[in-house]
XYZ file of C-alpha atoms in Angstrom:
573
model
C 29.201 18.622 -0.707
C 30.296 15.922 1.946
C 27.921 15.218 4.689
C 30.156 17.651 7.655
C 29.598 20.445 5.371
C 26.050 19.911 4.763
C 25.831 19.581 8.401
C 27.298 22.587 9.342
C 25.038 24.315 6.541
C 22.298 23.164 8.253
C 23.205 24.124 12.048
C 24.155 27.785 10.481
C 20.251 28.251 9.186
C 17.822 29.652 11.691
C 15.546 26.563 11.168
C 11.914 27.150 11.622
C 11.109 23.819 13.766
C 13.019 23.572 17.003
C 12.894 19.942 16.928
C 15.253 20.005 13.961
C 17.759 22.275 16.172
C 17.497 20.251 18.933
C 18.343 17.486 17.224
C 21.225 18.585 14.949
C 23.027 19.911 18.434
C 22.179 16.091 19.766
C 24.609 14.981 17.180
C 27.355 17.302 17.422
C 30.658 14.906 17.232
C 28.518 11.408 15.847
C 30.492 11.003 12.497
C 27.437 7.814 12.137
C 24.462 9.545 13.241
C 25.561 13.006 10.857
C 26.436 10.383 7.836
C 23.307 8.760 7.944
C 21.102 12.541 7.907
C 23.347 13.454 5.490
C 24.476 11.103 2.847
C 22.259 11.523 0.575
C 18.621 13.257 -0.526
C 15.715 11.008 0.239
C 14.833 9.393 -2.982
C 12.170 10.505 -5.199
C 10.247 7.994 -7.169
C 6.629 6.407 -7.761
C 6.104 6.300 -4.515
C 7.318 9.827 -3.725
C 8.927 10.377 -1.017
C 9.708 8.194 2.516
C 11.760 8.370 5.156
C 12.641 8.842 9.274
C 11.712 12.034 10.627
C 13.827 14.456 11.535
C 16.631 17.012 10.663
C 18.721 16.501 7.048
C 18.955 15.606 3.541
C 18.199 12.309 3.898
C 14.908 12.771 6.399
C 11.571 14.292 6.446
C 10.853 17.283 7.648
C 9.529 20.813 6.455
C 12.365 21.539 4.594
C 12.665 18.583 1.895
C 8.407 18.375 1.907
C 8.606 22.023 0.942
C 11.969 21.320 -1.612
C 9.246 18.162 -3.147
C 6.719 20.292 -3.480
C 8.308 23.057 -5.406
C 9.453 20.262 -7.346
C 6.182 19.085 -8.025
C 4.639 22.398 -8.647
C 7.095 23.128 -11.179
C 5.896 19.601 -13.132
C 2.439 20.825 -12.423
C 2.485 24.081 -13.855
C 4.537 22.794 -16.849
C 1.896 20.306 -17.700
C -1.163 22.222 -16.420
C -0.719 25.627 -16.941
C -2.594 28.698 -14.865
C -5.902 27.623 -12.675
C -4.990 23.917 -11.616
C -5.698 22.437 -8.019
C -4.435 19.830 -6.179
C -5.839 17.938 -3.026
C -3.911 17.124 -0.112
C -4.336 14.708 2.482
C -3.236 13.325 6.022
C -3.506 10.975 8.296
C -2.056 10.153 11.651
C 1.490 9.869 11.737
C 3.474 12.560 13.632
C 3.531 15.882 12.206
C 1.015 14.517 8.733
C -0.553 17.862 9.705
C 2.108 19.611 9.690
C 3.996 18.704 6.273
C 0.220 18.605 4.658
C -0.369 21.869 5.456
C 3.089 22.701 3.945
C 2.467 21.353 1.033
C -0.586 23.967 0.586
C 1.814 26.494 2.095
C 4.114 26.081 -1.238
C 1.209 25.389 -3.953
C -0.450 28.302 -3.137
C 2.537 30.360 -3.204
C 3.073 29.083 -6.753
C -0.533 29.758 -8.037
C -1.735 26.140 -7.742
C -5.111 25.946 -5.481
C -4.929 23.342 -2.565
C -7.513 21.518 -1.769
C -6.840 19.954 1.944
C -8.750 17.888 4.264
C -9.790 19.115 7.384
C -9.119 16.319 9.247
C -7.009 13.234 8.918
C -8.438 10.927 5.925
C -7.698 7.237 4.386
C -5.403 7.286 1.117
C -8.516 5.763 -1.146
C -10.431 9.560 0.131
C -7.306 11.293 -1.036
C -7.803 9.758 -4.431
C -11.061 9.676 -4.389
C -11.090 13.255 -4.286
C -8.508 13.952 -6.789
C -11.345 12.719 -9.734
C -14.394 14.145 -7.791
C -13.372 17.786 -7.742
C -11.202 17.726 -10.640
C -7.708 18.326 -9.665
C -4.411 17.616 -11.427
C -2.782 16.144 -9.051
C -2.881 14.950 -5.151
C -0.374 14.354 -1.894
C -1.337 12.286 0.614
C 1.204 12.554 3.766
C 1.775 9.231 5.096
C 4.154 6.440 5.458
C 1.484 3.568 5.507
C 2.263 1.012 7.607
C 5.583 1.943 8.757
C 6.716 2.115 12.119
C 6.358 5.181 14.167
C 9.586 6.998 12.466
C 8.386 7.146 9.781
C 6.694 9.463 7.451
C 5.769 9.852 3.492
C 4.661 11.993 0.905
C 2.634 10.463 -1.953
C 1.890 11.726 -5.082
C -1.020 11.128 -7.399
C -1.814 12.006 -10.557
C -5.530 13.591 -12.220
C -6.383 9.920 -12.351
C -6.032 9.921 -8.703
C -3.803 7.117 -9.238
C -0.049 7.446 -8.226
C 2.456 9.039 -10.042
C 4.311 7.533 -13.153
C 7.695 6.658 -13.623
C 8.082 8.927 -16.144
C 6.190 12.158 -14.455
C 7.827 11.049 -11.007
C 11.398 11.344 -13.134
C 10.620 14.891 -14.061
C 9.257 15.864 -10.499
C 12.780 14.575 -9.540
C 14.429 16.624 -12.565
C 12.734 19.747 -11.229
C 13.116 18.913 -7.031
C 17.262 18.549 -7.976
C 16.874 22.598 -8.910
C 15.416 23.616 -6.104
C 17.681 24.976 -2.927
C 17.207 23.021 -0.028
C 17.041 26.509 2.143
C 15.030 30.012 -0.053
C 14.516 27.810 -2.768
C 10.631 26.773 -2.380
C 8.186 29.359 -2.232
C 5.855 30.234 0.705
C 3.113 31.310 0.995
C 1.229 31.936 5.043
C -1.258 29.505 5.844
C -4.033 31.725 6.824
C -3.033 34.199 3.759
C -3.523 31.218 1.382
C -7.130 31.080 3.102
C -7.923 34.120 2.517
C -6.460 34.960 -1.137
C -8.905 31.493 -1.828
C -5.632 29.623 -2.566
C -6.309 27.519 0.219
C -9.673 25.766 0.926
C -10.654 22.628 3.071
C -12.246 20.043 1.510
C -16.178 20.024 2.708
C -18.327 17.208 3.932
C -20.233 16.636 1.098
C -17.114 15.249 -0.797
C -16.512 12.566 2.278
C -20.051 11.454 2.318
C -20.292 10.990 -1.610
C -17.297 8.792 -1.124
C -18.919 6.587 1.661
C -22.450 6.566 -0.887
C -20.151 5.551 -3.648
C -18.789 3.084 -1.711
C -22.090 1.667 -0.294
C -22.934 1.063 -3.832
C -20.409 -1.645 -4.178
C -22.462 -3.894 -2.023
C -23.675 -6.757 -3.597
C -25.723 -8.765 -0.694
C -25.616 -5.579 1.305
C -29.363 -6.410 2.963
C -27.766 -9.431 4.406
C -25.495 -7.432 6.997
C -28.371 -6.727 9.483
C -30.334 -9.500 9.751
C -27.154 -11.392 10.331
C -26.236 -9.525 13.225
C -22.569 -9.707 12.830
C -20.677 -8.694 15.888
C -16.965 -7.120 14.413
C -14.174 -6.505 16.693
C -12.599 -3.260 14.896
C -9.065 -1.535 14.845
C -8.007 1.128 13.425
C -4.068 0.421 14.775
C -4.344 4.539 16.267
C -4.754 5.406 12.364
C -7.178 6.995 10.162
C -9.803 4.829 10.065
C -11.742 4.925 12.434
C -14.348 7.316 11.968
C -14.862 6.051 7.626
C -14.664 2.192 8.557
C -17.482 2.638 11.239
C -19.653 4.505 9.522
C -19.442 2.555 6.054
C -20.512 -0.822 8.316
C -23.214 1.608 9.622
C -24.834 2.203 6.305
C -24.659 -1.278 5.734
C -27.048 -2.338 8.889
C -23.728 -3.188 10.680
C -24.197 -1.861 14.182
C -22.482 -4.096 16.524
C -19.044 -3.055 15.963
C -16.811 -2.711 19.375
C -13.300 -0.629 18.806
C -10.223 -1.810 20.699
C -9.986 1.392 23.127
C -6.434 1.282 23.002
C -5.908 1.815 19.321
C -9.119 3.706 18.815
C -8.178 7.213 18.730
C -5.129 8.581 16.692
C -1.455 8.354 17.763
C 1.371 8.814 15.645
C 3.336 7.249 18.496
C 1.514 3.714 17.833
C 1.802 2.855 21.745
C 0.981 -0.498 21.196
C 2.185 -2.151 18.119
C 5.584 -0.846 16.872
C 4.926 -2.207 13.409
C 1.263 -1.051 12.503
C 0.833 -3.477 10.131
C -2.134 -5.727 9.481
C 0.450 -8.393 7.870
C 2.720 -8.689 11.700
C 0.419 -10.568 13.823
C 1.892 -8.636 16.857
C -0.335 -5.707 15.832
C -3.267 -7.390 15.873
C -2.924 -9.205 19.659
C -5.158 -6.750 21.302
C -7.875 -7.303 18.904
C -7.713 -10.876 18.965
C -7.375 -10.860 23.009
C -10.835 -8.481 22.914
C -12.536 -11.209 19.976
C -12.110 -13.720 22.579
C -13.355 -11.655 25.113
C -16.575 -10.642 23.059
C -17.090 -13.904 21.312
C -17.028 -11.462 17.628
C -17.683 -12.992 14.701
C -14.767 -11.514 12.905
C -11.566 -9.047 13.657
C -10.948 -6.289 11.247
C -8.209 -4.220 11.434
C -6.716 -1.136 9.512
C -3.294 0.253 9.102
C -2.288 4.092 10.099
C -3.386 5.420 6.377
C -6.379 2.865 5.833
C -5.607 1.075 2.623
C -4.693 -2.153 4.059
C -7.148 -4.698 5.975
C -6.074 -7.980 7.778
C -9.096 -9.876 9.821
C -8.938 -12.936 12.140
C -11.928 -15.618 12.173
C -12.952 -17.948 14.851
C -12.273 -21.901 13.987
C -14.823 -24.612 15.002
C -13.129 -24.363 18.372
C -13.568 -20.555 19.256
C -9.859 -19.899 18.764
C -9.270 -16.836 15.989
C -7.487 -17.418 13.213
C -5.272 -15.229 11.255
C -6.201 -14.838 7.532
C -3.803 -13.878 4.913
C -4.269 -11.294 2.317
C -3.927 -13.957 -0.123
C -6.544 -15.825 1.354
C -8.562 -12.487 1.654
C -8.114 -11.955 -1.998
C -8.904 -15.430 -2.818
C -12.125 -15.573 -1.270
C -13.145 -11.700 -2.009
C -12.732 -13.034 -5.623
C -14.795 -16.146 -5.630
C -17.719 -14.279 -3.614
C -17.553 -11.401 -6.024
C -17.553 -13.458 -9.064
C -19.990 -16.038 -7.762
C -22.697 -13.483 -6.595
C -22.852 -11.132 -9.492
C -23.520 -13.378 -11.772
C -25.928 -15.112 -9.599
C -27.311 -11.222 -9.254
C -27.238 -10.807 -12.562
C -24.793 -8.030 -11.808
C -21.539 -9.524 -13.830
C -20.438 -6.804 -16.803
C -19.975 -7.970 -19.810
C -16.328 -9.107 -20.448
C -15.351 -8.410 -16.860
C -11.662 -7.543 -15.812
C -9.797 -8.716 -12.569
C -6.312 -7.669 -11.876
C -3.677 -8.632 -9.490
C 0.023 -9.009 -8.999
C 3.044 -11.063 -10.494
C 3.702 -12.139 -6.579
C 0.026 -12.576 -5.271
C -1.935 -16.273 -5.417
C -2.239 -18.421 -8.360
C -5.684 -19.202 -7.363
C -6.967 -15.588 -8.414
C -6.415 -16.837 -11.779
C -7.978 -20.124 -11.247
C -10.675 -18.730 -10.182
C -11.059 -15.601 -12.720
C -10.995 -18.808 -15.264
C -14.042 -20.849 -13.807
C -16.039 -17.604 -14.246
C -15.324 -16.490 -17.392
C -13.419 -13.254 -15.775
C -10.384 -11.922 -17.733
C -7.546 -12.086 -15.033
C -4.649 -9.420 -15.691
C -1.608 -9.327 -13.797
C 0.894 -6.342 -13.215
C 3.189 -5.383 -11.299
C 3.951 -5.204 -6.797
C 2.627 -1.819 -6.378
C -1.112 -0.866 -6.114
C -0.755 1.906 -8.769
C -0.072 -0.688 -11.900
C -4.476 -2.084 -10.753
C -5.160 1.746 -11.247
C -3.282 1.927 -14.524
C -5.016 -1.076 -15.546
C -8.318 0.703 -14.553
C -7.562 3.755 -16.255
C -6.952 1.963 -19.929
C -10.909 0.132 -19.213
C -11.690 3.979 -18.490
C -10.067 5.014 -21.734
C -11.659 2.368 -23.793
C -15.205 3.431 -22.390
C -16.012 0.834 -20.353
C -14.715 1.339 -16.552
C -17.849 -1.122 -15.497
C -15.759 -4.198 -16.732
C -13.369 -3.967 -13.604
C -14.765 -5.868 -11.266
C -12.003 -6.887 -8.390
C -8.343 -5.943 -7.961
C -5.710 -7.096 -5.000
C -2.340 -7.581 -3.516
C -1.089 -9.741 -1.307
C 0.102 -6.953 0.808
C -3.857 -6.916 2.407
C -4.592 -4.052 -0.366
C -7.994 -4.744 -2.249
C -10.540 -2.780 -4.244
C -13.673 -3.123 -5.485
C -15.245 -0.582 -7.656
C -13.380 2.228 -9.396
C -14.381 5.218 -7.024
C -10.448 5.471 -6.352
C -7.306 3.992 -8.254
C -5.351 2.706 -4.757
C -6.471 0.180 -2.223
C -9.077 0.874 -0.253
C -9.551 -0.639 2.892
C -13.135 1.080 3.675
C -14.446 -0.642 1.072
C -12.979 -3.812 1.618
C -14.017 -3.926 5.015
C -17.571 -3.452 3.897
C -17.192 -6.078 1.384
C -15.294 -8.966 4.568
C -18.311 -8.177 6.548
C -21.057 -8.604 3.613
C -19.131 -11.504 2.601
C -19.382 -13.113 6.151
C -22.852 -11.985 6.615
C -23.938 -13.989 3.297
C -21.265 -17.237 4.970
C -24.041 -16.904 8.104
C -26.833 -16.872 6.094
C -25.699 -20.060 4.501
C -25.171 -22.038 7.481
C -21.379 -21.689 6.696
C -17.871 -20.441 8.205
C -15.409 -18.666 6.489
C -13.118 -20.644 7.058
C -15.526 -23.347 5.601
C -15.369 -21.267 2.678
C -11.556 -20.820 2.464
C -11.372 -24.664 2.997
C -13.663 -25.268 0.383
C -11.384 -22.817 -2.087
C -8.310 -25.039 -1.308
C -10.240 -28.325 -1.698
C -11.453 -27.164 -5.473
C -8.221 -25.265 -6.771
C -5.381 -26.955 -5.033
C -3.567 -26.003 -1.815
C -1.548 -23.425 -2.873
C 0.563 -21.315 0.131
C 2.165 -18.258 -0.058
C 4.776 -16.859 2.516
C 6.515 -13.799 1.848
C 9.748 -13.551 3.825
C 11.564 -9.464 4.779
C 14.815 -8.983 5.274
C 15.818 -5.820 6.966
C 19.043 -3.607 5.420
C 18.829 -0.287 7.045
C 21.081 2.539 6.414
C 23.462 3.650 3.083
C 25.285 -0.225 3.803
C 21.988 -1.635 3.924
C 20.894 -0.147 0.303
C 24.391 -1.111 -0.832
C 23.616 -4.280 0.155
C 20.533 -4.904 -1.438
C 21.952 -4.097 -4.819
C 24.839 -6.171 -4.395
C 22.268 -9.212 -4.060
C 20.222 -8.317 -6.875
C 23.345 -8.242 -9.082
C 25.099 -11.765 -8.127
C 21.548 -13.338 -8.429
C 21.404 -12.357 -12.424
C 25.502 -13.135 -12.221
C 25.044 -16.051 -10.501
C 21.359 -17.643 -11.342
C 20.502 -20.724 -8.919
C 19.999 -23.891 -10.762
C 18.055 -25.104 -7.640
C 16.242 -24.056 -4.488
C 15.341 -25.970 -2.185
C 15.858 -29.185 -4.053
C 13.735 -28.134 -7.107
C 14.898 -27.621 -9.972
C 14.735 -23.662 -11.472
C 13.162 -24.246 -14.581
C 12.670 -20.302 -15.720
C 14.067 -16.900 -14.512
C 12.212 -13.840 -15.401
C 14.284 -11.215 -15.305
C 12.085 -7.785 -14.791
C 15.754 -5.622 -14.688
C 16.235 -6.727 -17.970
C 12.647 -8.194 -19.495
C 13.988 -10.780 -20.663
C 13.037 -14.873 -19.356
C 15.553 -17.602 -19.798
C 14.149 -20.994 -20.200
C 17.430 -22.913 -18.181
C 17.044 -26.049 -20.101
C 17.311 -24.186 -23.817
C 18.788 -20.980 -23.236
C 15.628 -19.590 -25.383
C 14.473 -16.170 -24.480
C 11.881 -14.134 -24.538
C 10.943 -10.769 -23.763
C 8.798 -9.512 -20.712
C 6.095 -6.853 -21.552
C 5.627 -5.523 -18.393
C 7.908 -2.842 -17.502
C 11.217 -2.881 -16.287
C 11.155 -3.487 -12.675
C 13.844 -4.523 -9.803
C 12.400 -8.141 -9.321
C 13.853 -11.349 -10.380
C 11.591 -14.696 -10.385
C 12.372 -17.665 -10.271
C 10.510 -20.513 -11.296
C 10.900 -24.018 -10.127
C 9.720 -27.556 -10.578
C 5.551 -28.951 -8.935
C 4.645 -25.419 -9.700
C 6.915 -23.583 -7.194
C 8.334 -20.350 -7.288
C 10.474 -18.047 -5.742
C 10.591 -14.007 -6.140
C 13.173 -11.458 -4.660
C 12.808 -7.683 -5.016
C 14.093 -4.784 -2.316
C 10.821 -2.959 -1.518
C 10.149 0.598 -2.668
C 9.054 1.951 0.436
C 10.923 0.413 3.222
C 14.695 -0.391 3.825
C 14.199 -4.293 2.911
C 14.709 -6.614 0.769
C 11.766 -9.581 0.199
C 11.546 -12.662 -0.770
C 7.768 -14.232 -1.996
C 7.615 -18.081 -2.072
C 4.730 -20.012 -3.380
C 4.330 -23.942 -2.878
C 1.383 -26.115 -4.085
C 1.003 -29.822 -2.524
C -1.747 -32.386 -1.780
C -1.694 -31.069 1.853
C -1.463 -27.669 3.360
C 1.333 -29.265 5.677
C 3.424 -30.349 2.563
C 3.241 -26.860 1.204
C 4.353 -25.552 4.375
C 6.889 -27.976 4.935
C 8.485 -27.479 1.018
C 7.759 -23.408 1.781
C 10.067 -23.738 4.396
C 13.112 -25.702 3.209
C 12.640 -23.018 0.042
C 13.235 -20.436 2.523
C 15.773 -21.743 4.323
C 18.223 -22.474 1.166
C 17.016 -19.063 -0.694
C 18.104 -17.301 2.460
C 21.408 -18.773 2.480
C 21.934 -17.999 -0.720
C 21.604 -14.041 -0.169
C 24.084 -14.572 2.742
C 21.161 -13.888 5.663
């Protein structure tokens, strides 16, 4: 069926949100605007589902979250059987309320208890509570850090971790049998209450999360007598009322919220990328550091699994800090104080990805830390943790992170969790006071011992059914066409995750890649260089990861940059 049809199918149906009639008769006579709703379903995959809001096949709104959910309660029931529950969650983005309570609209019509939070939650609760009361399964409605547009709908898995290929491909199997309009069953909200289908996750499950959290603090008597003063944003997002209190069982009490982004708004007023990564989003906490002379910046995207900070230099003037650089230092202060604690498990475990620092590894080495590294995506760490879980000995994972600003310490969820990474920034800066030291000092002092290694990852927007066209297209001339140099340097190796296969240039010899397939190519290049490209999973780009190691951070930066510039040409951007 061509998009006009589907169109007109869609303006012939008495649709049960007016903001999907309004806007269907908005774009009566735009051939674009119709092509774009309509030329396609939105994509089903790990990640589940993400896209604009709004009316047709190719947005989200109550009619595709109900057509996913059949979907998924179809896999469910298949795999589960009678008497399974799954737990829903939400946080801030416009209408999260409204597709989560959807989702428990069609589960309970199917038999399947839903287990929903009262109240908008991070994505590490959501998991959290997946494990804690049992369930086979969990949503979480949310596009992270997306702009305002946007929504999602994640699925997880009775590991609470997300979704596998191979269950997301039969979720799809099952959502491409379902009508878009009769074919979902549901049931009433307040019906689903009553017949017990329905129930709202209680207090007691949030506050075992925060205690379990808590108990991931290593120096965790430090916080209060160092009388830390953190500047704290939640970016209008869920985090707000979890991030505060976690730094208030820790002794942290001086925390001051940017009033502006303190309360929630889908809208995001005053950052139209609500991402910890874009500096942009972080100006008004930075402008109210300065003002308040804080001792460090902490700020959370919409869904709370990511945390960027800022840190004052010698002069007073706050500095940015990558998630690199967050992950780099999380892991040496981890690893440093538990075995000074006597805390270190034996054999311990530290995972991270094939596009985050080198110096993870470095550093797992110097303390005797297994270092495994998986795939971009937050749900190959939980995989990871599930296989120590498996084997009987969950205690041996100790620290897991993406450069993205996702971390996690302890295995109380199996996504990044930036409640307990904020604890775990502030502890770690309390214990840098205590010291007589900076953390910057400390971050300096990583560089000086393991090299001066930079990272820069570099987005390239391609919006639209062009744009994914177009992201393909440079995929496929790059393993046609495979650079013999960027930047001057010489490509030594390509590994090919498309095909698992690496190609030493010089010899031809390959070999094959035991990670799974994946849409990533990386390309590795003389004085320890490399450069990766892969479109992203969630959002209509296409990124590029470059990592340069020199005697000076200035070198790196200067050699990241002329990498950049010829890469870039290269893709035709």
């Amino acid at each position: 069926m061509n998009e006009m049809k589907l169109y007109k199918q869609w303006t012939e149906q008495k649709l049960e949100d007016s903001d999907l009639t309004e806007e269907l008769a908005a774009i009566a006579g735009d051939t674009e605007g119709i092509k774009d709703r309509f030329y396609r379903e939105l994509a089903f995959g790990t990640a589940g589902l993400r896209g604009v809001i709004g009316a047709g096949t190719n947005r989200l709104n109550i009619y595709t979250i109900r057509k996913a959910t059949q979907g998924f309660a179809d896999y469910i029931k298949e795999k589960y059987g009678e008497n399974t529950s799954v737990a829903i969650g939400y946080d801030s983005r416009i209408k999260s309320d409204l597709f989560a309570k959807e989702t428990a609209k069609v589960l309970a019509a199917n038999g399947i208890k839903a287990m929903i939070y009262g109240q908008l939650m991070p994505v590490p609760c959501l998991s959290f509570a997946v494990r804690e009361l049992k369930c086979k399964a969990g949503v979480m409605v949310t596009a992270s850090h997306n702009p305002a547009k946007y929504n999602g709908y994640k699925v997880y898995g009775d590991d609470g971790c997300q979704i596998t290929t191979e269950g997301a491909n039969k979720v799809l199997e099952n959502i491409n049998k379902v009508d878009m309009f009769g074919g979902a069953k549901v049931m009433d909200y307040d019906e689903g209450v009553k017949a017990g289908l329905i129930e709202v996750i209680s207090q007691d499950v949030i506050d075992t999360y925060l205690d379990r959290v808590k108990s991931q603090s290593i120096n965790g008597d430090l916080c209060k007598s160092a009388n830390l003063k953190v500047i704290y944003t939640p970016l209008n997002g869920a985090g707000n009322v979890p991030v505060r209190a976690i730094l208030k069982k820790v002794g942290i009490d001086n925390v001051i919220v940017v009033p502006e982004q303190e309360k929630p708004d889908g809208n995001f007023p005053t950052c139209p990328f609500p991402n910890p990564e874009i500096a942009q989003a972080l100006d008004l906490g930075m402008k109210l550091c300065a003002e308040e002379k804080g001792d460090l910046l902490l700020a959370t995207d919409p869904d709370c699994d990511r945390v960027g900070i800022a840190v004052p230099d010698k002069n007073g003037e706050y500095v940015l800090i990558t998630g690199n650089e967050v992950g780099a230092m999380l892991m040496e202060y981890i690893c440093s104080q538990r075995i000074k604690k006597g805390t270190m498990p034996e054999n311990p475990v530290a995972i991270s990805t094939i596009v985050s620092t080198a110096i993870a590894g470095k550093i797992a080495k110097k303390y005797g830390v297994e270092f495994r590294q998986v795939l971009t995506g937050f749900k190959f760490i939980g995989e990871q943790i599930l296989y120590l879980e498996n084997d009987g000995h969950p205690e041996r994972y100790i620290f897991g992170f993406e450069e993205s600003y996702g971390y996690l310490i302890g295995t109380h969820a199996r996504d990044k969790d930036a409640v307990v990474a904020s604890m775990m920034i502030c502890e770690m800066a309390a214990y840098l006071k205590s010291q007589g030291t900076t953390v910057l000092e400390f971050l300096d002092s990583i560089y000086k011992e393991y090299g001066n290694y930079l990272h820069v990852q570099q987005s390239f927007t391609c919006e639209g059914a062009d744009g994914m066209a177009r992201m393909a297209q440079i995929m496929a001339d790059l393993q046609s066409n495979i650079p013999t140099q960027i930047g001057g340097l010489k490509v030594l190796k390509v590994d090919n995750y498309i095909t698992r296969e690496s190609t030493d240039l010089a010899t031809g010899q390959k070999s094959a890649i035991t990670l799974p397939k994946s849409d990533v190519l990386s390309f590795i290049l003389e004085d320890n260089a490399t450069v990766i490209i892969r479109p992203s999973g969630t959002e209509p780009k296409i990124k590029a990861y470059y990592t340069t190691v020199a005697d000076t951070k200035q070198k790196a930066a200067e050699l990241q940059k002329t990498l950049a510039d010829d890469f870039s040409k290269t893709m035709g951007f």
